[in-house]
Amino acid sequence: MGRFNLLVFFCSLSLLLCLFPHSASAQLRKNYYANVCPSVETTVRNVVRQKIQQTFVTIPATLRLFFHDCFVQGCDASVMIGSSGAEKDHEDNLSLAGDGFDTVIKAKAAVDAVRGCTNKVSCADILAIATRDVIALSGGPSYEVELGRLDGKTSTAASVTGKLPHPNFNLNQLNAMFAANGLTQADMIALSAAHTVGFSHCSKFSNRIYNFNSQSPVDPTLNKTYAAQLQSMCPRNVDPRIAINMDPNTPRTFDNVYFKNLQQRMGLFTSDQVLFEDQRSKPTVNAWAGNSNAFNQAFAAAMTKLGRVGVKTGSAGNIRRDCSVFN
Ligand code: HEM
Ligand SMILES: *[C@@H]1O[C@H](CO)[C@@H](O)[C@H](O)[C@H]1NC(C)=O
Ligand SMILES: *[C@@H]1O[C@H](CO)[C@@H](O)[C@H](O)[C@H]1NC(C)=O
């Protein structure tokens, strides 16, 4: 290569890196463990199934854990670290239900008990597989999960600040935070439908039902009947441990009813309801409310993209022996 060609080569390489900052994920692939631990997906699936039989919370807890892991320093199981001052101690970790952590710990133990698999599969990949499984086992779409993530070597509560969306976010704030992770508005709308399962504490939306603003005590974008129900389940000074279903209609099924709820103004958070109220996102909400196949496809595609965020390879990571402790 001449000097000019070399220059062109490096310029286009850096251009490519600018255009595709998340291309580190190119190293992920399906069947990554086909040679070292071919049974990994079956083993994880069995643990997840058993854990769901014990408690339904396994489903939302695991799904949310994966999201919070990926948005803070990438999908590297850094959220699993149990030492004090780690990511899980940030106030936004909130209420990450213990059953998500427990699912990964149990699945890791089951995988490590299979001959040949011991210390071969990362915690980050086990969390990605378990997440795919809880979605499929609650009625959502199934998809082949890309694997090959390593576990991260750092986890600090400080690193969480500003990385996770808040329930009072508007569309611009949501789009900006998802874009920072390589996700489009459509990906963001699809992923928000994860709120078709699981629970929220009253404090997360109490601003919408009490003293909303000087014009209106209740958020005008909230269905009046639903607002009254929320007020009765979440009275002022409610026990802070009380959590309510986020999808009041089909709380245990992963489905597109989330979008139908938004059309009835029954989105629980401002960040949910704004997807219907803002004209830029409303057409997508309506499309997926009316077409569950289209939603399922979009959700599976968006989960795959979420799973590529900030993936660690090479010396940036390792395979943790205990998911909650650095090696
Ligand atoms: C779009 C912006 C988002 C915001 C503002 C948001 C906010 C929240 C909040 C405030 C809660 C209630 C937490 C509590 O009170 O315990 C919650 C729960 C939950 N979120 Fe999100 N979230 C967002 C996106 C996502 C995404 C992308 C996923 C997964 C793909 C997700 C999955 C969940 C699940 C499954 C729960 C229920 C957890 C449980 O029942 O243990 N969320 N979210
Ligand atoms: C999350 O952080 C809070 C403090 O902000 C802490 O009290 C809580 O135990 C943490 N949750 C988990 C699951 O570690
Ligand atoms: C409020 O919800 C009820 C069903 O619970 C529905 O019939 C009504 O149309 C909704 N109102 C609005 C403004 O969407």
CSV table of C-alpha atoms and ligand atoms in Angstrom, one decimal:
chain,number,residue,atom,x,y,z
A,1,MET,CA,0.0,0.0,0.0
A,2,GLY,CA,1.3,3.5,-0.9
A,3,ARG,CA,1.3,6.3,1.6
A,4,PHE,CA,-1.8,7.8,0.1
A,5,ASN,CA,-3.7,4.4,0.2
A,6,LEU,CA,-2.6,3.9,3.7
A,7,LEU,CA,-3.9,7.3,4.7
A,8,VAL,CA,-7.2,6.6,2.9
A,9,PHE,CA,-7.3,3.2,4.7
A,10,PHE,CA,-6.9,4.7,8.2
A,11,CYS,CA,-9.3,7.5,7.5
A,12,SER,CA,-12.0,5.1,6.4
A,13,LEU,CA,-11.2,2.9,9.3
A,14,SER,CA,-11.8,5.7,11.8
A,15,LEU,CA,-14.8,6.8,9.9
A,16,LEU,CA,-16.2,3.3,10.2
A,17,LEU,CA,-15.5,3.3,13.9
A,18,CYS,CA,-17.3,6.6,14.3
A,19,LEU,CA,-20.3,5.4,12.3
A,20,PHE,CA,-20.4,2.1,14.2
A,21,PRO,CA,-19.2,2.7,17.7
A,22,HIS,CA,-20.9,-0.5,18.9
A,23,SER,CA,-19.2,-2.7,16.4
A,24,ALA,CA,-17.2,-4.4,19.1
A,25,SER,CA,-20.3,-6.6,19.3
A,26,ALA,CA,-19.3,-8.1,15.9
A,27,GLN,CA,-17.6,-10.7,18.0
A,28,LEU,CA,-20.9,-12.0,19.5
A,29,ARG,CA,-22.4,-15.0,17.8
A,30,LYS,CA,-25.1,-17.6,18.1
A,31,ASN,CA,-23.8,-21.0,19.4
A,32,TYR,CA,-20.7,-19.4,20.7
A,33,TYR,CA,-20.3,-22.3,23.3
A,34,ALA,CA,-21.1,-25.0,20.8
A,35,ASN,CA,-17.7,-26.7,21.3
A,36,VAL,CA,-16.9,-26.0,25.0
A,37,CYS,CA,-20.4,-26.2,26.6
A,38,PRO,CA,-23.1,-27.2,24.1
A,39,SER,CA,-25.7,-27.8,26.8
A,40,VAL,CA,-25.5,-24.3,28.2
A,41,GLU,CA,-28.8,-23.0,26.8
A,42,THR,CA,-30.7,-26.1,27.9
A,43,THR,CA,-29.2,-26.0,31.4
A,44,VAL,CA,-30.1,-22.3,31.9
A,45,ARG,CA,-33.6,-22.8,30.5
A,46,ASN,CA,-34.3,-25.6,33.0
A,47,VAL,CA,-33.1,-23.5,36.0
A,48,VAL,CA,-35.2,-20.5,34.7
A,49,ARG,CA,-38.3,-22.7,34.3
A,50,GLN,CA,-37.9,-24.1,37.9
A,51,LYS,CA,-37.3,-20.7,39.3
A,52,ILE,CA,-40.5,-19.3,37.6
A,53,GLN,CA,-42.5,-22.1,39.2
A,54,GLN,CA,-41.3,-20.9,42.6
A,55,THR,CA,-42.0,-17.2,41.9
A,56,PHE,CA,-43.4,-15.2,39.0
A,57,VAL,CA,-41.1,-12.3,40.0
A,58,THR,CA,-38.3,-14.2,38.3
A,59,ILE,CA,-39.6,-12.9,35.0
A,60,PRO,CA,-39.7,-9.1,35.5
A,61,ALA,CA,-36.7,-9.2,37.9
A,62,THR,CA,-34.4,-10.9,35.4
A,63,LEU,CA,-35.5,-8.8,32.4
A,64,ARG,CA,-34.9,-5.5,34.3
A,65,LEU,CA,-31.6,-6.7,35.6
A,66,PHE,CA,-30.4,-7.3,32.1
A,67,PHE,CA,-31.5,-3.8,31.0
A,68,HIS,CA,-29.8,-2.2,34.0
A,69,ASP,CA,-26.6,-4.2,33.3
A,70,CYS,CA,-26.4,-3.3,29.7
A,71,PHE,CA,-27.0,0.5,30.1
A,72,VAL,CA,-24.3,0.8,32.7
A,73,GLN,CA,-20.8,0.0,31.3
A,74,GLY,CA,-22.3,-2.5,28.8
A,75,CYS,CA,-23.7,-6.0,29.2
A,76,ASP,CA,-20.9,-7.3,31.4
A,77,ALA,CA,-22.7,-8.5,34.6
A,78,SER,CA,-21.2,-5.6,36.4
A,79,VAL,CA,-24.6,-5.1,38.0
A,80,MET,CA,-24.2,-8.5,39.7
A,81,ILE,CA,-21.2,-7.4,41.9
A,82,GLY,CA,-22.3,-7.7,45.5
A,83,SER,CA,-19.6,-5.6,47.3
A,84,SER,CA,-20.8,-2.4,48.9
A,85,GLY,CA,-20.5,0.7,46.7
A,86,ALA,CA,-20.9,-1.3,43.5
A,87,GLU,CA,-23.6,-0.5,40.8
A,88,LYS,CA,-26.3,-2.3,42.7
A,89,ASP,CA,-26.0,0.2,45.5
A,90,HIS,CA,-26.9,3.2,43.4
A,91,GLU,CA,-30.4,4.5,44.2
A,92,ASP,CA,-31.4,3.8,40.6
A,93,ASN,CA,-30.7,0.1,40.9
A,94,LEU,CA,-33.7,0.4,43.0
A,95,SER,CA,-35.5,-2.3,44.0
A,96,LEU,CA,-33.9,-4.6,41.5
A,97,ALA,CA,-35.7,-7.6,42.8
A,98,GLY,CA,-33.4,-10.2,44.3
A,99,ASP,CA,-34.9,-12.9,42.2
A,100,GLY,CA,-33.1,-11.7,39.1
A,101,PHE,CA,-29.7,-12.0,40.8
A,102,ASP,CA,-30.8,-15.4,42.3
A,103,THR,CA,-31.7,-16.7,38.8
A,104,VAL,CA,-28.3,-16.0,37.4
A,105,ILE,CA,-26.5,-17.4,40.5
A,106,LYS,CA,-28.5,-20.6,40.3
A,107,ALA,CA,-28.1,-20.9,36.5
A,108,LYS,CA,-24.3,-20.4,36.8
A,109,ALA,CA,-24.1,-23.1,39.5
A,110,ALA,CA,-26.0,-25.5,37.2
A,111,VAL,CA,-23.8,-24.7,34.2
A,112,ASP,CA,-20.6,-25.1,36.2
A,113,ALA,CA,-21.8,-28.5,37.5
A,114,VAL,CA,-21.8,-29.9,33.9
A,115,ARG,CA,-18.6,-31.6,33.0
A,116,GLY,CA,-16.6,-29.4,30.6
A,117,CYS,CA,-18.6,-26.3,31.3
A,118,THR,CA,-17.0,-25.3,34.6
A,119,ASN,CA,-15.8,-21.6,34.4
A,120,LYS,CA,-16.3,-21.6,30.7
A,121,VAL,CA,-19.5,-19.5,30.4
A,122,SER,CA,-19.6,-15.8,31.5
A,123,CYS,CA,-22.2,-14.4,33.9
A,124,ALA,CA,-23.0,-11.8,31.3
A,125,ASP,CA,-24.0,-14.5,28.8
A,126,ILE,CA,-26.0,-16.5,31.4
A,127,LEU,CA,-27.9,-13.3,32.2
A,128,ALA,CA,-28.5,-12.8,28.4
A,129,ILE,CA,-29.8,-16.4,28.0
A,130,ALA,CA,-32.0,-16.2,31.2
A,131,THR,CA,-33.5,-13.0,29.9
A,132,ARG,CA,-34.4,-14.5,26.5
A,133,ASP,CA,-35.9,-17.4,28.4
A,134,VAL,CA,-38.1,-15.4,30.8
A,135,ILE,CA,-39.5,-13.5,27.9
A,136,ALA,CA,-40.4,-16.6,25.9
A,137,LEU,CA,-41.7,-18.4,29.0
A,138,SER,CA,-44.2,-15.6,29.7
A,139,GLY,CA,-45.7,-15.5,26.2
A,140,GLY,CA,-43.3,-13.2,24.5
A,141,PRO,CA,-41.2,-13.8,21.3
A,142,SER,CA,-38.3,-16.2,21.4
A,143,TYR,CA,-35.1,-15.4,19.6
A,144,GLU,CA,-31.7,-16.9,19.2
A,145,VAL,CA,-29.4,-15.2,21.7
A,146,GLU,CA,-26.0,-13.9,20.6
A,147,LEU,CA,-23.2,-15.0,23.0
A,148,GLY,CA,-19.5,-14.4,23.7
A,149,ARG,CA,-19.6,-11.5,26.3
A,150,LEU,CA,-17.0,-11.4,29.0
A,151,ASP,CA,-17.7,-10.2,32.5
A,152,GLY,CA,-16.5,-6.7,33.5
A,153,LYS,CA,-13.8,-5.9,36.0
A,154,THR,CA,-15.3,-2.8,37.5
A,155,SER,CA,-18.6,-1.8,39.1
A,156,THR,CA,-19.2,1.4,40.9
A,157,ALA,CA,-22.4,3.1,42.1
A,158,ALA,CA,-21.0,6.4,40.7
A,159,SER,CA,-20.9,4.9,37.2
A,160,VAL,CA,-24.7,4.5,37.2
A,161,THR,CA,-25.5,8.2,37.6
A,162,GLY,CA,-27.1,9.5,34.4
A,163,LYS,CA,-27.1,6.2,32.6
A,164,LEU,CA,-30.6,4.9,33.4
A,165,PRO,CA,-33.9,6.5,32.3
A,166,HIS,CA,-36.2,8.1,34.9
A,167,PRO,CA,-40.0,7.6,34.9
A,168,ASN,CA,-40.6,11.3,34.4
A,169,PHE,CA,-38.6,11.5,31.2
A,170,ASN,CA,-40.0,13.0,28.0
A,171,LEU,CA,-39.5,11.7,24.5
A,172,ASN,CA,-36.3,13.7,23.8
A,173,GLN,CA,-34.7,12.5,27.1
A,174,LEU,CA,-35.7,8.9,26.3
A,175,ASN,CA,-34.4,9.1,22.8
A,176,ALA,CA,-31.1,10.7,23.8
A,177,MET,CA,-30.4,8.0,26.4
A,178,PHE,CA,-31.2,5.1,24.1
A,179,ALA,CA,-29.3,6.7,21.2
A,180,ALA,CA,-26.2,6.9,23.5
A,181,ASN,CA,-26.5,3.1,23.6
A,182,GLY,CA,-26.9,2.7,19.8
A,183,LEU,CA,-30.7,2.2,20.0
A,184,THR,CA,-33.3,4.0,17.8
A,185,GLN,CA,-36.6,5.5,18.9
A,186,ALA,CA,-38.3,2.4,17.6
A,187,ASP,CA,-36.0,0.2,19.7
A,188,MET,CA,-36.8,2.4,22.7
A,189,ILE,CA,-40.6,2.1,22.1
A,190,ALA,CA,-40.3,-1.7,21.7
A,191,LEU,CA,-38.1,-2.2,24.8
A,192,SER,CA,-40.4,0.0,26.9
A,193,ALA,CA,-43.1,-2.7,26.4
A,194,ALA,CA,-41.1,-4.7,28.9
A,195,HIS,CA,-43.4,-2.9,31.3
A,196,THR,CA,-46.1,-5.4,30.2
A,197,VAL,CA,-44.8,-7.5,33.2
A,198,GLY,CA,-43.7,-6.6,36.6
A,199,PHE,CA,-44.3,-4.2,39.4
A,200,SER,CA,-43.7,-0.6,40.4
A,201,HIS,CA,-43.5,1.0,43.8
A,202,CYS,CA,-46.0,3.8,44.4
A,203,SER,CA,-43.3,6.5,44.7
A,204,LYS,CA,-42.4,6.1,41.0
A,205,PHE,CA,-45.6,7.6,39.8
A,206,SER,CA,-47.2,9.3,42.8
A,207,ASN,CA,-46.4,12.7,41.3
A,208,ARG,CA,-49.0,11.9,38.6
A,209,ILE,CA,-51.8,11.2,41.0
A,210,TYR,CA,-51.2,13.8,43.7
A,211,ASN,CA,-50.5,17.5,43.3
A,212,PHE,CA,-49.5,17.1,39.7
A,213,ASN,CA,-49.4,20.9,39.0
A,214,SER,CA,-51.2,24.1,39.8
A,215,GLN,CA,-53.8,23.5,37.0
A,216,SER,CA,-54.6,19.9,37.8
A,217,PRO,CA,-54.1,17.6,40.8
A,218,VAL,CA,-53.9,14.6,38.5
A,219,ASP,CA,-51.9,14.3,35.3
A,220,PRO,CA,-54.3,15.1,32.5
A,221,THR,CA,-52.8,12.4,30.3
A,222,LEU,CA,-53.8,9.7,32.9
A,223,ASN,CA,-57.2,7.9,32.4
A,224,LYS,CA,-59.5,9.2,35.2
A,225,THR,CA,-60.8,5.8,36.1
A,226,TYR,CA,-57.3,4.4,36.2
A,227,ALA,CA,-56.1,7.4,38.2
A,228,ALA,CA,-58.7,6.7,40.8
A,229,GLN,CA,-57.7,3.0,41.0
A,230,LEU,CA,-54.0,4.1,41.4
A,231,GLN,CA,-55.0,6.4,44.2
A,232,SER,CA,-56.8,3.7,46.1
A,233,MET,CA,-53.9,1.2,45.7
A,234,CYS,CA,-51.4,3.9,46.5
A,235,PRO,CA,-52.9,6.3,49.2
A,236,ARG,CA,-50.7,9.2,50.4
A,237,ASN,CA,-48.2,7.9,52.9
A,238,VAL,CA,-48.5,4.3,51.5
A,239,ASP,CA,-46.1,1.7,52.8
A,240,PRO,CA,-43.0,2.3,50.6
A,241,ARG,CA,-42.7,-1.4,50.1
A,242,ILE,CA,-46.1,-1.7,48.3
A,243,ALA,CA,-45.6,-2.4,44.5
A,244,ILE,CA,-48.4,-2.6,42.0
A,245,ASN,CA,-48.7,-4.3,38.6
A,246,MET,CA,-47.5,-2.1,35.7
A,247,ASP,CA,-49.9,-3.7,33.2
A,248,PRO,CA,-53.2,-3.7,35.0
A,249,ASN,CA,-54.9,-5.9,32.4
A,250,THR,CA,-52.5,-8.8,31.7
A,251,PRO,CA,-49.8,-8.4,34.3
A,252,ARG,CA,-48.3,-11.9,33.9
A,253,THR,CA,-48.3,-12.1,30.2
A,254,PHE,CA,-45.6,-10.7,27.9
A,255,ASP,CA,-47.8,-9.2,25.2
A,256,ASN,CA,-48.7,-6.0,23.3
A,257,VAL,CA,-51.4,-5.0,25.7
A,258,TYR,CA,-48.9,-2.5,27.0
A,259,PHE,CA,-49.6,-0.5,23.8
A,260,LYS,CA,-53.3,-0.9,24.1
A,261,ASN,CA,-53.1,0.4,27.6
A,262,LEU,CA,-51.3,3.5,26.3
A,263,GLN,CA,-54.2,4.1,23.9
A,264,GLN,CA,-56.5,4.1,26.9
A,265,ARG,CA,-54.2,6.5,28.7
A,266,MET,CA,-53.3,3.7,31.1
A,267,GLY,CA,-49.5,4.0,30.9
A,268,LEU,CA,-48.2,4.0,34.4
A,269,PHE,CA,-45.2,6.3,34.1
A,270,THR,CA,-44.9,9.6,32.2
A,271,SER,CA,-42.2,7.9,30.2
A,272,ASP,CA,-44.7,5.2,29.1
A,273,GLN,CA,-47.6,7.5,28.4
A,274,VAL,CA,-45.5,10.0,26.5
A,275,LEU,CA,-45.0,7.4,23.8
A,276,PHE,CA,-48.7,7.8,22.9
A,277,GLU,CA,-48.9,11.5,23.6
A,278,ASP,CA,-46.0,12.6,21.5
A,279,GLN,CA,-46.9,12.7,17.8
A,280,ARG,CA,-43.4,11.4,16.8
A,281,SER,CA,-43.9,8.1,18.6
A,282,LYS,CA,-47.7,7.7,18.6
A,283,PRO,CA,-47.9,6.0,15.1
A,284,THR,CA,-45.5,3.2,16.3
A,285,VAL,CA,-47.6,2.7,19.5
A,286,ASN,CA,-50.7,2.4,17.4
A,287,ALA,CA,-49.1,0.0,14.9
A,288,TRP,CA,-47.9,-2.3,17.6
A,289,ALA,CA,-51.2,-2.1,19.6
A,290,GLY,CA,-52.9,-3.5,16.5
A,291,ASN,CA,-50.3,-6.0,15.4
A,292,SER,CA,-48.7,-8.3,17.9
A,293,ASN,CA,-46.5,-10.1,15.4
A,294,ALA,CA,-44.9,-6.8,14.3
A,295,PHE,CA,-44.3,-5.9,17.9
A,296,ASN,CA,-42.8,-9.3,18.7
A,297,GLN,CA,-40.4,-9.0,15.8
A,298,ALA,CA,-39.4,-5.4,16.8
A,299,PHE,CA,-38.9,-6.5,20.4
A,300,ALA,CA,-36.7,-9.4,19.6
A,301,ALA,CA,-34.6,-7.3,17.3
A,302,ALA,CA,-34.3,-4.5,19.9
A,303,MET,CA,-33.3,-7.0,22.6
A,304,THR,CA,-30.6,-8.4,20.3
A,305,LYS,CA,-29.2,-4.8,19.9
A,306,LEU,CA,-29.5,-4.1,23.6
A,307,GLY,CA,-27.4,-7.3,24.2
A,308,ARG,CA,-24.6,-5.8,22.0
A,309,VAL,CA,-24.1,-2.7,24.1
A,310,GLY,CA,-20.6,-2.2,25.4
A,311,VAL,CA,-19.6,-5.9,25.1
A,312,LYS,CA,-16.2,-6.7,26.7
A,313,THR,CA,-13.7,-8.9,24.9
A,314,GLY,CA,-10.1,-9.8,25.4
A,315,SER,CA,-8.3,-8.3,28.4
A,316,ALA,CA,-11.2,-5.9,29.1
A,317,GLY,CA,-13.0,-8.8,30.8
A,318,ASN,CA,-12.9,-12.3,32.1
A,319,ILE,CA,-15.2,-15.2,33.2
A,320,ARG,CA,-16.1,-14.7,36.8
A,321,ARG,CA,-16.2,-17.8,38.9
A,322,ASP,CA,-18.8,-16.3,41.3
A,323,CYS,CA,-21.0,-13.8,39.5
A,324,SER,CA,-21.3,-11.5,42.5
A,325,VAL,CA,-17.5,-11.3,43.2
A,326,PHE,CA,-14.6,-10.2,41.0
A,327,ASN,CA,-12.1,-13.1,40.4
B,1,HEM,C1,-37.8,3.6,28.8
B,1,HEM,C2,-37.4,4.0,29.9
B,1,HEM,C3,-37.6,3.2,31.2
B,1,HEM,C4,-37.9,3.8,32.4
B,1,HEM,C5,-38.1,5.2,32.7
B,1,HEM,C6,-38.1,2.7,33.3
B,1,HEM,C7,-38.4,2.8,34.7
B,1,HEM,C8,-38.8,1.8,35.5
B,1,HEM,C9,-39.3,2.0,36.8
B,1,HEM,C10,-39.4,3.3,37.6
B,1,HEM,C11,-39.7,0.8,37.3
B,1,HEM,C12,-40.3,0.5,38.7
B,1,HEM,C13,-39.2,0.1,39.6
B,1,HEM,C14,-39.7,-0.1,41.0
B,1,HEM,O1,-40.5,0.7,41.5
B,1,HEM,O2,-39.4,-1.1,41.6
B,1,HEM,C15,-39.5,-0.2,36.3
B,1,HEM,C16,-39.7,-1.5,36.4
B,1,HEM,C17,-39.4,-2.4,35.4
B,1,HEM,N1,-38.7,-2.1,34.2
B,1,HEM,FE1,-38.4,-0.3,33.4
B,1,HEM,N2,-37.9,1.5,32.7
B,1,HEM,C18,-37.6,1.8,31.4
B,1,HEM,C19,-37.2,0.9,30.4
B,1,HEM,C20,-37.2,-0.5,30.6
B,1,HEM,C21,-36.6,-1.4,29.7
B,1,HEM,C22,-35.9,-1.1,28.4
B,1,HEM,C23,-36.7,-2.7,30.3
B,1,HEM,C24,-36.3,-4.0,29.8
B,1,HEM,C25,-36.0,-4.3,28.5
B,1,HEM,C26,-37.4,-2.5,31.5
B,1,HEM,C27,-37.8,-3.5,32.4
B,1,HEM,C28,-38.5,-3.3,33.5
B,1,HEM,C29,-39.2,-4.4,34.3
B,1,HEM,C30,-39.3,-5.8,33.8
B,1,HEM,C31,-39.7,-3.8,35.4
B,1,HEM,C32,-40.4,-4.5,36.6
B,1,HEM,C33,-39.3,-5.0,37.6
B,1,HEM,C34,-39.9,-5.9,38.7
B,1,HEM,O3,-41.1,-6.1,38.7
B,1,HEM,O4,-39.1,-6.3,39.5
B,1,HEM,N3,-37.6,-1.1,31.7
B,1,HEM,N4,-38.9,0.5,35.2
B,2,LIG,C1,-29.9,-0.8,45.8
B,2,LIG,O1,-29.5,0.4,46.4
B,2,LIG,C2,-30.1,0.7,47.6
B,2,LIG,C3,-29.4,2.0,48.1
B,2,LIG,O2,-29.6,3.0,47.1
B,2,LIG,C4,-29.9,-0.4,48.6
B,2,LIG,O3,-30.5,-0.1,49.8
B,2,LIG,C5,-30.5,-1.7,48.1
B,2,LIG,O4,-30.2,-2.8,48.9
B,2,LIG,C6,-29.9,-2.0,46.7
B,2,LIG,N1,-30.5,-3.1,46.1
B,2,LIG,C7,-29.9,-4.3,45.8
B,2,LIG,C8,-30.8,-5.4,45.2
B,2,LIG,O5,-28.8,-4.5,46.1
B,3,LIG,C1,-60.3,5.0,30.3
B,3,LIG,O1,-60.3,3.6,30.5
B,3,LIG,C2,-61.6,3.0,30.1
B,3,LIG,C3,-61.5,1.5,30.4
B,3,LIG,O2,-60.9,1.3,31.6
B,3,LIG,C4,-62.0,3.3,28.7
B,3,LIG,O3,-63.2,2.8,28.4
B,3,LIG,C5,-61.9,4.8,28.4
B,3,LIG,O4,-62.1,5.0,27.0
B,3,LIG,C6,-60.5,5.4,28.8
B,3,LIG,N1,-60.5,6.8,28.7
B,3,LIG,C7,-59.6,7.4,27.8
B,3,LIG,C8,-59.6,8.9,27.9
B,3,LIG,O5,-58.8,6.8,27.2
